[in-house]
Coordinates of C-alpha atoms and ligand atoms in Angstrom, one line a residue:
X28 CA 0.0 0.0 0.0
X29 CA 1.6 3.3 -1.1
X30 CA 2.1 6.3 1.2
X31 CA 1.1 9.7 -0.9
X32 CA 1.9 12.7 0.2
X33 CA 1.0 16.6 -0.1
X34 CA 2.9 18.5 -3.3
X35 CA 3.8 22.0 -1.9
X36 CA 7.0 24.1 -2.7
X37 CA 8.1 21.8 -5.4
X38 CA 8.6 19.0 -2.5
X39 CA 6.6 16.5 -1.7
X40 CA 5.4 16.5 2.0
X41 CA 3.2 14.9 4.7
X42 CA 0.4 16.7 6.6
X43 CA 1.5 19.3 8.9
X44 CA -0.3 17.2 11.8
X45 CA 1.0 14.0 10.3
X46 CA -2.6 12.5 9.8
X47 CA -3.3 10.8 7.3
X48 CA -7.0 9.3 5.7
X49 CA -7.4 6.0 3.8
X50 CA -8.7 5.6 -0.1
X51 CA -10.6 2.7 -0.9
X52 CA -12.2 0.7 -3.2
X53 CA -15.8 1.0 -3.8
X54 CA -16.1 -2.7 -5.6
X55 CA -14.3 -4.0 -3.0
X56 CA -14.3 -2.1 0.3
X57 CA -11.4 -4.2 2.1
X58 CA -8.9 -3.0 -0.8
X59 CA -6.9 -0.3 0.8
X60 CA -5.4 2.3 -2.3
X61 CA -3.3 4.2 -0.3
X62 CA -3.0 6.6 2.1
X63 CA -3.1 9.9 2.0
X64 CA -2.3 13.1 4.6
X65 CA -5.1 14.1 6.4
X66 CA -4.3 18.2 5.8
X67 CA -5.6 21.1 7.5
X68 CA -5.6 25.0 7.2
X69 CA -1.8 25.5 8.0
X70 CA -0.8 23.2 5.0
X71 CA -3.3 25.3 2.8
X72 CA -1.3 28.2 4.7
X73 CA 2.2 27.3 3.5
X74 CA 0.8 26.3 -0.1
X75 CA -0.9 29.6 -0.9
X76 CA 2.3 31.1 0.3
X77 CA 4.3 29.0 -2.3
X78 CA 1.8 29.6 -4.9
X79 CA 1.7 33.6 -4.1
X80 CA 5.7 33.8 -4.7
X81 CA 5.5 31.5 -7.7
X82 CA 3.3 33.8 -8.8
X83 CA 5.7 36.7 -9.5
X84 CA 8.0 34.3 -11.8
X85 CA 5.1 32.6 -13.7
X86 CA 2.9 35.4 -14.5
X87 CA 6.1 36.5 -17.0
X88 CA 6.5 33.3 -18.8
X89 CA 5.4 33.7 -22.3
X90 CA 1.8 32.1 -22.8
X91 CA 3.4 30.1 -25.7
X92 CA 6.1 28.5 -23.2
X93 CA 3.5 27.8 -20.6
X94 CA 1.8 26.2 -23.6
X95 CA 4.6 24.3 -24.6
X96 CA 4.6 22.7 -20.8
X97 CA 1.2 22.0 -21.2
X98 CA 2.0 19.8 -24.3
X99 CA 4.1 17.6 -22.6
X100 CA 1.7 17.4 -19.9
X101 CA -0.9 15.8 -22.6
X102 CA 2.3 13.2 -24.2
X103 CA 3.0 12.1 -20.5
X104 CA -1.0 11.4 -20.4
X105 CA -0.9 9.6 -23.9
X106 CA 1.6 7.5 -22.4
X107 CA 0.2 6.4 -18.9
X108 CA -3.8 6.9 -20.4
X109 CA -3.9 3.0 -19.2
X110 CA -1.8 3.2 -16.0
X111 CA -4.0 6.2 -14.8
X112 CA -7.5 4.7 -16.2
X113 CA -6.9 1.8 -14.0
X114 CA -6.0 3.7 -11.1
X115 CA -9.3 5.5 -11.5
X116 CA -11.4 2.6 -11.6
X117 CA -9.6 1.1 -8.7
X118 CA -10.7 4.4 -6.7
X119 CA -14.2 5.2 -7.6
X120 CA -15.4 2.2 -9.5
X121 CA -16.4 3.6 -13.0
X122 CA -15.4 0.6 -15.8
X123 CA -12.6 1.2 -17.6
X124 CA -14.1 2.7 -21.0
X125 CA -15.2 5.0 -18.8
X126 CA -11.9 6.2 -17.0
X127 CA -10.4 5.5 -20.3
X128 CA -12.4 8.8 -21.7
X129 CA -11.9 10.2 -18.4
X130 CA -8.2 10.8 -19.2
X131 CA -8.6 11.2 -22.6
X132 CA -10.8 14.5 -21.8
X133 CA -7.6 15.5 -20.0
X134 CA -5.2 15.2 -22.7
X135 CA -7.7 16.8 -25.3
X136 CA -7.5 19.6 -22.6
X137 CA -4.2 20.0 -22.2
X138 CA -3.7 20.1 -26.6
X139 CA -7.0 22.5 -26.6
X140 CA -4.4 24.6 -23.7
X141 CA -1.7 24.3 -24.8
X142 CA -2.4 25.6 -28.6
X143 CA -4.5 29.0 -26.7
X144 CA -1.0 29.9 -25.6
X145 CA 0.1 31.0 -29.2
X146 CA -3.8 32.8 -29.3
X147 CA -5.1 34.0 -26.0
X148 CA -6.8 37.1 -28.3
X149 CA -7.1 40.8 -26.8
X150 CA -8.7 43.4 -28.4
X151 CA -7.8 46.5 -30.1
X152 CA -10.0 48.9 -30.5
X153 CA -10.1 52.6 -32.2
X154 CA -9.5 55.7 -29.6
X155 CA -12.0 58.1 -30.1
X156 CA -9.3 61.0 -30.2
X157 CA -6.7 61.5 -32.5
X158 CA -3.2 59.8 -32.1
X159 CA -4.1 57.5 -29.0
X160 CA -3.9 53.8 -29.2
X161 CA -6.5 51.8 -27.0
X162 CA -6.8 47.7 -26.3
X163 CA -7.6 45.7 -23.9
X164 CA -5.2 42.4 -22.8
X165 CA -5.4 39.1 -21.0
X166 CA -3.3 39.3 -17.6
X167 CA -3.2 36.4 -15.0
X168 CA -5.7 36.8 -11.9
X169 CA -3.2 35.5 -9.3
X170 CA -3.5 32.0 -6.8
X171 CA -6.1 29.9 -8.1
X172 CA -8.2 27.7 -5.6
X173 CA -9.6 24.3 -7.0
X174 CA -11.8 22.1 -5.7
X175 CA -13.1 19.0 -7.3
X176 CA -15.4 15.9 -6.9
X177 CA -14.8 12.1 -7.4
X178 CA -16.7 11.5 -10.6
X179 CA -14.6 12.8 -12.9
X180 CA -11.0 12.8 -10.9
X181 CA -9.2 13.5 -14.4
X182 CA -11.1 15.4 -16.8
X183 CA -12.5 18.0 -13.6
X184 CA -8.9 18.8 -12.4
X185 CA -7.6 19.5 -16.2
X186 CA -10.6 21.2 -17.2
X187 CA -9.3 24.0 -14.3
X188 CA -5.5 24.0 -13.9
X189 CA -4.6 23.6 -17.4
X190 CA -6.7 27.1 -18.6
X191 CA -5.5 28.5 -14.9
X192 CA -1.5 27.5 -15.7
X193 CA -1.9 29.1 -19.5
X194 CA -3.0 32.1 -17.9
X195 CA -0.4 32.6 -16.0
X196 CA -1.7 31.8 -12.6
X197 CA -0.3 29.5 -10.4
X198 CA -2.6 26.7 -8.4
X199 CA -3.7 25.5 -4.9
X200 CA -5.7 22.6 -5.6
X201 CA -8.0 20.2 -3.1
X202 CA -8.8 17.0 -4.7
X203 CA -12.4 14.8 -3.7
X204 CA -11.4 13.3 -0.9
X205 CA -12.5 10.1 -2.7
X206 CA -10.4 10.4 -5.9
X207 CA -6.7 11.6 -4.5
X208 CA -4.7 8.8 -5.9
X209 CA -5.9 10.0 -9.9
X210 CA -5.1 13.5 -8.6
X211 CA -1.5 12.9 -7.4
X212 CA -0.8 11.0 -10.8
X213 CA -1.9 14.4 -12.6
X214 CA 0.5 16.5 -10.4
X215 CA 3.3 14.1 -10.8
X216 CA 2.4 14.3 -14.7
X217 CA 2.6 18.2 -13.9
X218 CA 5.8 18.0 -12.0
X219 CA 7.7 16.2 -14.8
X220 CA 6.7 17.9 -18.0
X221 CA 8.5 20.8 -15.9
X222 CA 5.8 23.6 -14.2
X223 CA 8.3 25.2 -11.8
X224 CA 8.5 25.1 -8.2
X225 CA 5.3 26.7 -6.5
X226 CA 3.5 26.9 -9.5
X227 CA 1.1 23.6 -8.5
X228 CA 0.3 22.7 -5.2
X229 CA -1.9 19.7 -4.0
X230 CA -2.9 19.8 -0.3
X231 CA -5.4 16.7 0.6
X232 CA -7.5 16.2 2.8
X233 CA -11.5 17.1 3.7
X234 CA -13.6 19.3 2.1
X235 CA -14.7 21.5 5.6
X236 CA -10.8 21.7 6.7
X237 CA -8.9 21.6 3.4
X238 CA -11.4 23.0 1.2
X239 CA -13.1 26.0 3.2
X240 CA -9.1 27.1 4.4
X241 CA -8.5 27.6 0.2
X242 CA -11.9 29.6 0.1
X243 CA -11.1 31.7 2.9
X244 CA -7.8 32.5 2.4
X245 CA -7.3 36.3 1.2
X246 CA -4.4 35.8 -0.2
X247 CA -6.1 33.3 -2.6
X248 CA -7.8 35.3 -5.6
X249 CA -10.1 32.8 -7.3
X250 CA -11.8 29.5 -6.7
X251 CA -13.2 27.4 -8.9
X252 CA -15.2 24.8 -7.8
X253 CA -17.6 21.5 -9.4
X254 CA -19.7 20.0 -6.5
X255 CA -22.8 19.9 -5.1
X256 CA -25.2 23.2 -4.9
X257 CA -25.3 22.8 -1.0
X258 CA -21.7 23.4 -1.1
X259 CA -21.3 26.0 -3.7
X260 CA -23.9 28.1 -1.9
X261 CA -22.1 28.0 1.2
X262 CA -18.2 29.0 -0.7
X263 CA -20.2 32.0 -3.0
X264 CA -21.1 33.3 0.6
X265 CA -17.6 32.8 2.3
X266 CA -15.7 33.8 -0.9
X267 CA -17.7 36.9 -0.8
X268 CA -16.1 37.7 2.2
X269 CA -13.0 38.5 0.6
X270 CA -14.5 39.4 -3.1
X271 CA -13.0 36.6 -4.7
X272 CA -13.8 35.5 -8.1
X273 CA -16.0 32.2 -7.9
X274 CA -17.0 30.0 -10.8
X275 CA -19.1 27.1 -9.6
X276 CA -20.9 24.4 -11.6
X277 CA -23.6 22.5 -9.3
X278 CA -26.2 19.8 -9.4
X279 CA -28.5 18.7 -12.3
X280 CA -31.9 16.8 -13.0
X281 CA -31.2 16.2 -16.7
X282 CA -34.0 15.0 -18.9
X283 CA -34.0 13.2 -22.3
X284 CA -37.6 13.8 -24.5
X285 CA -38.3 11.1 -26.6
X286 CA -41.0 12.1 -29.4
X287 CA -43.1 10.0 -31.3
X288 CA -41.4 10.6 -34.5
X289 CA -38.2 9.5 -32.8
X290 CA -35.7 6.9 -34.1
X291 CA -36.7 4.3 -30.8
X292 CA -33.7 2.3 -30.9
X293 CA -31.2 5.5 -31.1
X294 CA -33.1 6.9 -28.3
X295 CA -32.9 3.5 -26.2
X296 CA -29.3 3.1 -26.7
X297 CA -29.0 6.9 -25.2
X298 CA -31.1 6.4 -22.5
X299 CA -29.2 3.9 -20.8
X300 CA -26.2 5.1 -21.5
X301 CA -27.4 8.5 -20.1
X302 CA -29.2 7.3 -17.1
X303 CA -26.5 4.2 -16.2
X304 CA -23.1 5.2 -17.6
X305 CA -20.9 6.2 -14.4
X306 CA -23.8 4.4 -12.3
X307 CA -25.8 8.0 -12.9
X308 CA -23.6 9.6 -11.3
X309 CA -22.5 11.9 -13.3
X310 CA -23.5 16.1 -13.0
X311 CA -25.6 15.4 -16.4
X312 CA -26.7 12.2 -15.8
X313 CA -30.1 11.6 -17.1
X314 CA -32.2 11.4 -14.2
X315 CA -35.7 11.7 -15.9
X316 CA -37.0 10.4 -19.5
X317 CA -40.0 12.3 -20.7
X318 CA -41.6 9.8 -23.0
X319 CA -44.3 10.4 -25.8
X320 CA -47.3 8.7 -25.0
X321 CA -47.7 7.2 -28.2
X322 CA -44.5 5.3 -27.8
X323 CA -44.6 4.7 -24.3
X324 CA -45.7 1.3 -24.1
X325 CA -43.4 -0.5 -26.7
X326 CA -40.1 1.9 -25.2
X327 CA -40.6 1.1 -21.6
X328 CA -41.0 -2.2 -22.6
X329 CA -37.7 -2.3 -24.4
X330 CA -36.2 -0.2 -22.0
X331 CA -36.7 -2.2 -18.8
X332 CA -35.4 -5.7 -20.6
X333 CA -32.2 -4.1 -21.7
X334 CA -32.0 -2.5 -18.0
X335 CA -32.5 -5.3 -16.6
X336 CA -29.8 -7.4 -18.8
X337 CA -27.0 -4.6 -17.7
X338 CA -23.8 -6.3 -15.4
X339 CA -22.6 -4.4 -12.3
X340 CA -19.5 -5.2 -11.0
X341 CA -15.9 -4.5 -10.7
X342 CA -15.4 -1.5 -13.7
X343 CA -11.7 -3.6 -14.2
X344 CA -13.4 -6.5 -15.8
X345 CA -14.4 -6.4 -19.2
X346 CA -17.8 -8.2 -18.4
X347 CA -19.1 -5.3 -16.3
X348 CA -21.1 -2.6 -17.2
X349 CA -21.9 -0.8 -14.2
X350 CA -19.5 -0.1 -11.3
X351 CA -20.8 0.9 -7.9
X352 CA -21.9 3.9 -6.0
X353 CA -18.9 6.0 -4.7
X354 CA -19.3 4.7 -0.8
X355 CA -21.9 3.7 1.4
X356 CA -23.4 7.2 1.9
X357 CA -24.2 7.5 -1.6
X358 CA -25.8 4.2 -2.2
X359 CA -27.8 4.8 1.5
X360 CA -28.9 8.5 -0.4
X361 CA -30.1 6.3 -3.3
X362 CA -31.8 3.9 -1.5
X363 CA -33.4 6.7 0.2
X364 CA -34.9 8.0 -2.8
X365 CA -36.4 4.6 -3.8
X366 CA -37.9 4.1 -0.4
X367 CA -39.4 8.1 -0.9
X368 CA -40.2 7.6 -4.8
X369 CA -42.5 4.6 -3.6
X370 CA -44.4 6.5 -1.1
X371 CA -45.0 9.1 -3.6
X372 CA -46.7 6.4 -5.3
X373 CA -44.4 5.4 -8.1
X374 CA -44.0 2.1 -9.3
X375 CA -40.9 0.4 -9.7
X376 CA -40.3 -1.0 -13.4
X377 CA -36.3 -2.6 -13.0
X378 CA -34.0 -2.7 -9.9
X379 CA -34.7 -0.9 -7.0
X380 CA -32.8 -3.1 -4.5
X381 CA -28.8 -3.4 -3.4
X382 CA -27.0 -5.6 -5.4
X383 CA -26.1 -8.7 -3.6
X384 CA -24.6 -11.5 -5.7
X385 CA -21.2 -13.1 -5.6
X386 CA -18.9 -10.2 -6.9
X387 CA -21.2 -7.3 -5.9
X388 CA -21.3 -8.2 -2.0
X389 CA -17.7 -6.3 -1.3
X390 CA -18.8 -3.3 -2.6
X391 CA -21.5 -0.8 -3.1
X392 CA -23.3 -1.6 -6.0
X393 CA -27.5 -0.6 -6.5
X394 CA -29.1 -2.6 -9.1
X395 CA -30.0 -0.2 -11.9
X396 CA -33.7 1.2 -11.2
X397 CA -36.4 2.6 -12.9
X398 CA -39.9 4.4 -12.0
X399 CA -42.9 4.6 -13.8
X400 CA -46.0 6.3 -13.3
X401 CA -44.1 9.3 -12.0
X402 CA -45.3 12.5 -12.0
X403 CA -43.3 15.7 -12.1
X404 CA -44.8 16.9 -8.5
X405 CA -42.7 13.5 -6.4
X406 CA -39.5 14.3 -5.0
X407 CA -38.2 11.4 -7.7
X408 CA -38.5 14.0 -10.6
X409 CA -37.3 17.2 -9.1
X410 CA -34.4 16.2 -6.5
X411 CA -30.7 15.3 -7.6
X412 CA -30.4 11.4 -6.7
X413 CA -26.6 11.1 -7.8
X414 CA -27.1 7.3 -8.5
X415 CA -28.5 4.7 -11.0
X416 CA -32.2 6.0 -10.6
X417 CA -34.2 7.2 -13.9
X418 CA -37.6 8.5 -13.7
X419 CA -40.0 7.9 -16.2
X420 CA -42.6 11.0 -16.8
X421 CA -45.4 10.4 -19.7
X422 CA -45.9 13.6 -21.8
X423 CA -48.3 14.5 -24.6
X424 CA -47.0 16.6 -26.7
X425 CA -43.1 18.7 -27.1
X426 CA -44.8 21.7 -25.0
X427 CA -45.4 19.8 -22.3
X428 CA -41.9 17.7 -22.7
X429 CA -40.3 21.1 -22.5
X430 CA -42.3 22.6 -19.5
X431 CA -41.8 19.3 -17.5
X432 CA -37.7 19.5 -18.5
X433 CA -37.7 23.0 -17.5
X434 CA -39.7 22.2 -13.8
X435 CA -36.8 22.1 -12.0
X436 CA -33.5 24.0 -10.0
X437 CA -31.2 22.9 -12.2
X438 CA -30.6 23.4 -15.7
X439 CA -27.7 21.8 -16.9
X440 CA -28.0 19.0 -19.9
X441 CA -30.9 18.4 -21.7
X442 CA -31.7 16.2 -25.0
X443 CA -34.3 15.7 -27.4
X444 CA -35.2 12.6 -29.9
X445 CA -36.9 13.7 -32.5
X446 CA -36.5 13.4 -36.5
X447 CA -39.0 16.7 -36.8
X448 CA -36.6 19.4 -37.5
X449 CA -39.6 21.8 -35.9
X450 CA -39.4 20.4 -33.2
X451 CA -35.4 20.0 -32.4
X452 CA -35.1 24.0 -33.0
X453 CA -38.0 24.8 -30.9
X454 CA -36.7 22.3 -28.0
X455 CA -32.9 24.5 -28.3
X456 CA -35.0 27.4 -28.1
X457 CA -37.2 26.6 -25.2
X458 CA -35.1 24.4 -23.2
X459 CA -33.6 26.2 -19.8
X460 CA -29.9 24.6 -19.8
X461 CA -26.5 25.3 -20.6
X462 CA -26.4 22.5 -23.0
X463 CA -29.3 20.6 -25.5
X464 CA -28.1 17.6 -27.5
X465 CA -30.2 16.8 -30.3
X466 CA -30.5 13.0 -30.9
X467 CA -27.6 12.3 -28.3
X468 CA -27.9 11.7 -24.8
X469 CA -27.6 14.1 -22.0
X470 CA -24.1 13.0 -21.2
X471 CA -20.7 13.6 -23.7
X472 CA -19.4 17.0 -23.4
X473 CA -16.3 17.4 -25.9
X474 CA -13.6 19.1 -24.1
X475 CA -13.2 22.7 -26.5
X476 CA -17.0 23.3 -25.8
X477 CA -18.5 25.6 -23.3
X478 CA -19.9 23.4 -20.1
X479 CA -21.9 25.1 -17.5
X480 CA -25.8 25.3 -16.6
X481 CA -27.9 28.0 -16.1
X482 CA -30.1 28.1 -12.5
X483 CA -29.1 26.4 -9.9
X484 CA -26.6 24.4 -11.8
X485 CA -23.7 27.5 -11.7
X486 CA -23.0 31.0 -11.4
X487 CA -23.0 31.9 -15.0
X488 CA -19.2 31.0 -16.0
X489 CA -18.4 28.1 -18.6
X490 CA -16.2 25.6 -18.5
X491 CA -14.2 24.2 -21.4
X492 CA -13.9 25.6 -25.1
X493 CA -12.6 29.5 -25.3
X494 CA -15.2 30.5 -22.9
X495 CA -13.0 29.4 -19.6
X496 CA -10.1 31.7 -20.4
X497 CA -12.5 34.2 -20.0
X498 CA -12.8 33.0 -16.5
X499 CA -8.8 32.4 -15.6
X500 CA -7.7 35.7 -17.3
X501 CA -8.4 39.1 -16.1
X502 CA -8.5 42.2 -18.6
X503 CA -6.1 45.1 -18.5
X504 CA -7.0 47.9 -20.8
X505 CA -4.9 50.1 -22.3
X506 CA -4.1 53.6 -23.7
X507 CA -1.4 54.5 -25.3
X508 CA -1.3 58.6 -26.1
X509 CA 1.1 59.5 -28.5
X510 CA 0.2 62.9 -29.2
X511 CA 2.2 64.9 -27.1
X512 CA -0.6 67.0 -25.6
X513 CA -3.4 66.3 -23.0
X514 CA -6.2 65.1 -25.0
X515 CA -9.4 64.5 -22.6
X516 CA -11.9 62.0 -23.5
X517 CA -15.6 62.9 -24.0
X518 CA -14.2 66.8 -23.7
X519 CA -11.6 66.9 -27.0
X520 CA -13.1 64.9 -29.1
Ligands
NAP28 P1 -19.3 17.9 -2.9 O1 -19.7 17.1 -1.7 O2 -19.9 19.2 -3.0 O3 -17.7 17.9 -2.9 C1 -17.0 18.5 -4.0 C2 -15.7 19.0 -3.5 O4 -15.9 20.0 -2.5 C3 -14.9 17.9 -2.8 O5 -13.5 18.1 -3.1 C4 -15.2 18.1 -1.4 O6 -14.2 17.6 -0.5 C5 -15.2 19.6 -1.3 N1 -16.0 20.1 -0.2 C6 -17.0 19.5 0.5 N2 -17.4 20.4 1.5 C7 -16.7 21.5 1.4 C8 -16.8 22.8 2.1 N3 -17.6 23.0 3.1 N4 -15.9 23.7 1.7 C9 -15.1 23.5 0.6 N5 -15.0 22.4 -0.1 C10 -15.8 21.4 0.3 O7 -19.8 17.1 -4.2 P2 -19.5 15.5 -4.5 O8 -20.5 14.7 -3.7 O9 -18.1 15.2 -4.4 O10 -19.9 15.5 -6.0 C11 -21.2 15.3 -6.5 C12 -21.9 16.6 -6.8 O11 -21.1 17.3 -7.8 C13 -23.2 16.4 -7.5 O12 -24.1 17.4 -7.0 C14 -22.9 16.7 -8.9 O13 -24.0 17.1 -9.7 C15 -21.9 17.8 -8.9 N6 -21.1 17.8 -10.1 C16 -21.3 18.9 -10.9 C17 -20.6 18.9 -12.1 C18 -20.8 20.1 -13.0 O14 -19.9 20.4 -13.9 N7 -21.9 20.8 -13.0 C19 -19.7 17.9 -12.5 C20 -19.5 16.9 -11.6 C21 -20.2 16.8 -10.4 P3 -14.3 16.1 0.1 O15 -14.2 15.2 -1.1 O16 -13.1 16.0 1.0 O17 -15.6 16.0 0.8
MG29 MG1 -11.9 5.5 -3.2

């Protein structure tokens, strides 16, 4: 069992305290990861202070050099893609296609990255008086707080420090508390493709201690954060305290509409794959099909045998096709829901039990479940369940598909299957959520596209694509008077 430790100051260190917090299997509880240091705020203390000197030096590299680290960051992950997918699996239990594409997001980040360095665009723009210059430029924000979660340990990470690192800031980042031994492979990955000393820093350790320290700190500048909206809510508040810039991106209650006129076997493959891949728990899972009447007897029907055909187990094996929950709290949170959604008076179609058979009875697993007969009021439809839970809502026509989508906190994926071109454009343009895949299911983000919700799902930043340099860069505008005299705007011209 390996001993990881904290990267601060270009060394790598135990906790301050010298606790340390265990990382385990969620197929297979007894399997012990590693171990990892239990930190607290004085280690966040010393790592912002590293990060705040690095600063001075970094901010002055040339974007295209910072780019050209960030190259080699994405060969080192070409070349251990299978050494870190199965580390991934081992620690939070998605099958290996899965983590496969989990570090492949990385790498497509880190080339997306790593080519903005030779753009990273300002503006110029004409003066209004004669013989002045005006533009506006991208300049580094400062010490960059992440915070992440255990469903994707790869692709969240590098969706945040590789836009923070080509801007020019330098990083403090908290891993899940679940996910640390993907984390440290990324810094190590970091560490030798050559970011200099002070310019990464990972401090692990619990969200309340290690995280909250990183969001109080006023010496930190930025935080951006993935997690729940419980937790986001409560770091906008603290971070306010200090003005920080905060991007958060929250919960979701993702719905797929299937029409009448839709291609049924397309939309069957994307359901499960929506509702099931990453044992739902993804941020845009689908949690909720909204299924044409018309169809709904033959899809459920189709639905529930190839649900019920699906093979949990260890995400190493080949066979599987579902891992298990992340731990026991989560799979007692989904069991919770079933127990609620049958009160409420839904019936249950597939699953809704722990999985218990030889290979399942080491770990957390939930048998993939379905409701029917639910109806958008229950607690089944509205709440994020975070597990392998889909609700199944009959609808009548695309308006009411749309209003039922939109009945909810969250808007962050959405998807429509329909082969009426009518009624895709009219679903994009009614459809409250950051993103709307048309005849695809709610889940596949491609890593140089804006990701981010609108509601309750974030604060109105994006993720990915062009849009997050916006987020990691900070505009300095310029004037440039080369006419010798005092020239006064609005006055002189
Ligand atoms: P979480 O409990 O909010 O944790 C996320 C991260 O925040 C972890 O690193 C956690 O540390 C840390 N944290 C917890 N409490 C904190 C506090 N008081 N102050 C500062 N940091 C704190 O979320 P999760 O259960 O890991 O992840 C599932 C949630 O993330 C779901 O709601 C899901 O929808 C959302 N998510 C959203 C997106 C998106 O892009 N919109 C993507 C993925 C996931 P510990 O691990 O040590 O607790
Ligand atoms: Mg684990």
């Amino acid at each position: 069992m390996r001993k990881y430790q904290n990267f601060i100051s270009g060394k790598w260190v135990d906790a301050r305290s010298g606790l340390t917090f265990e990382n385990r299997n969620p197929a297979n509880w007894s399997e012990v990861i590693g171990t990892f240091p239990k930190s607290s705020k004085e280690d966040v203390e010393e790592a912002v202070r590293c990060a705040r000197k690095a600063f001075e030096t970094w901010r002055l590299v040339p974007a295209p050099h910072r780019g050209d680290i960030l190259k080699r960051v994405g060969d080192l992950m070409v070349a251990k893609k299978e050494e870190i997918a199965r580390t991934m699996t081992r620690e939070m239990g998605k099958v290996l296609v899965e983590t496969r594409g989990d570090v492949q997001e990385g790498i497509d980040t880190a080339y997306y990255a790593a080519s903005e360095g030779r753009r990273l665009f300002g503006h110029t723009v004409p003066s209004e008086l004669p013989n002045k210059f005006n533009m506006a430029i991208r300049t580094p924000v400062g010490v960059a707080g992440i915070v992440t979660p255990w469903n994707f340990p790869m692709a969240i990470p590098t969706w945040k420090i590789f836009p923070a690192l080509l801007c020019g800031n330098t990083v403090v980042f908290k891993p899940a508390s679940d996910t640390p031994a993907t984390a440290a492979m990324l810094v190590e990955i970091l560490v030798e493709a050559g970011v200099p000393t002070g310019v990464v820093n990972i401090v692990h350790g619990g969200g309340s201690d290690v995280g909250m320290a990183i969001v109080e700190h006023a010496d930190v500048d930025l935080i951006s954060f993935t997690g729940s909206t419980g937790v986001g809510i409560k770091i906008s508040e603290v971070a306010s305290k200090t003005l920080k810039r905060v991007s958060l991106e929250l919960g979701g209650k993702n719905a797929q509409i299937v029409m009448d006129d839709a291609d049924l076997g397309l939309a069957l493959d994307g359901v499960l794959w929506g509702a099931f891949g990453t044992t739902g728990q993804r941020c845009t899972a689908t949690s909720r099909l909204l299924l044409h009447e018309k169809v709904f007897d033959k899809f459920m029907a189709d639905l529930v045998s190839r649900t019920k055909k699906l093979r949990l187990g260890d995400g190493l094996l080949e066979t599987t096709d579902i891992g298990p929950c992340i731990h026991e709290g989560q799979r007692k949170i989904v069991q919770g829901y079933v127990d609620i959604g049958q009160k409420e008076g839904a019936k249950i179609a597939a699953g809704g039990a722990i999985a218990t058979d030889d290979g399942q009875k080491n770990g957390w697993f939930f048998q993939p479940t379905i409701f029917t007969e639910v109806t958008p009021a229950m607690r089944i439809a509205r709440e994020e369940i975070f597990g392998p839970v889909l609700s199944v809502i009959r609808i009548k026509s695309l308006e009411e598909g749309v209003s039922v989508l939109n009945d909810t906190i969250y808007g962050l994926s959405s998807s429509i299957y329909t082969k009426d071109i009518n009624n895709a454009f009219r679903a994009i343009r009614d459809i409250k959520a950051g993103i709307t895949y048309v005849n695809g299911p709610t889940i596949g983000a491609e890593a140089h596209m804006p990701f981010g919700g609108v509601k309750q799902t974030g604060n109105g930043h994006r993720e990915g694509g062009w849009t997050v340099f916006e987020f990691f860069s900070e505009w300095k505008t310029v004037y440039i008077d080369y006419s010798g005299k005092l020239q006064r705007a609005q006055i002189d011209a």
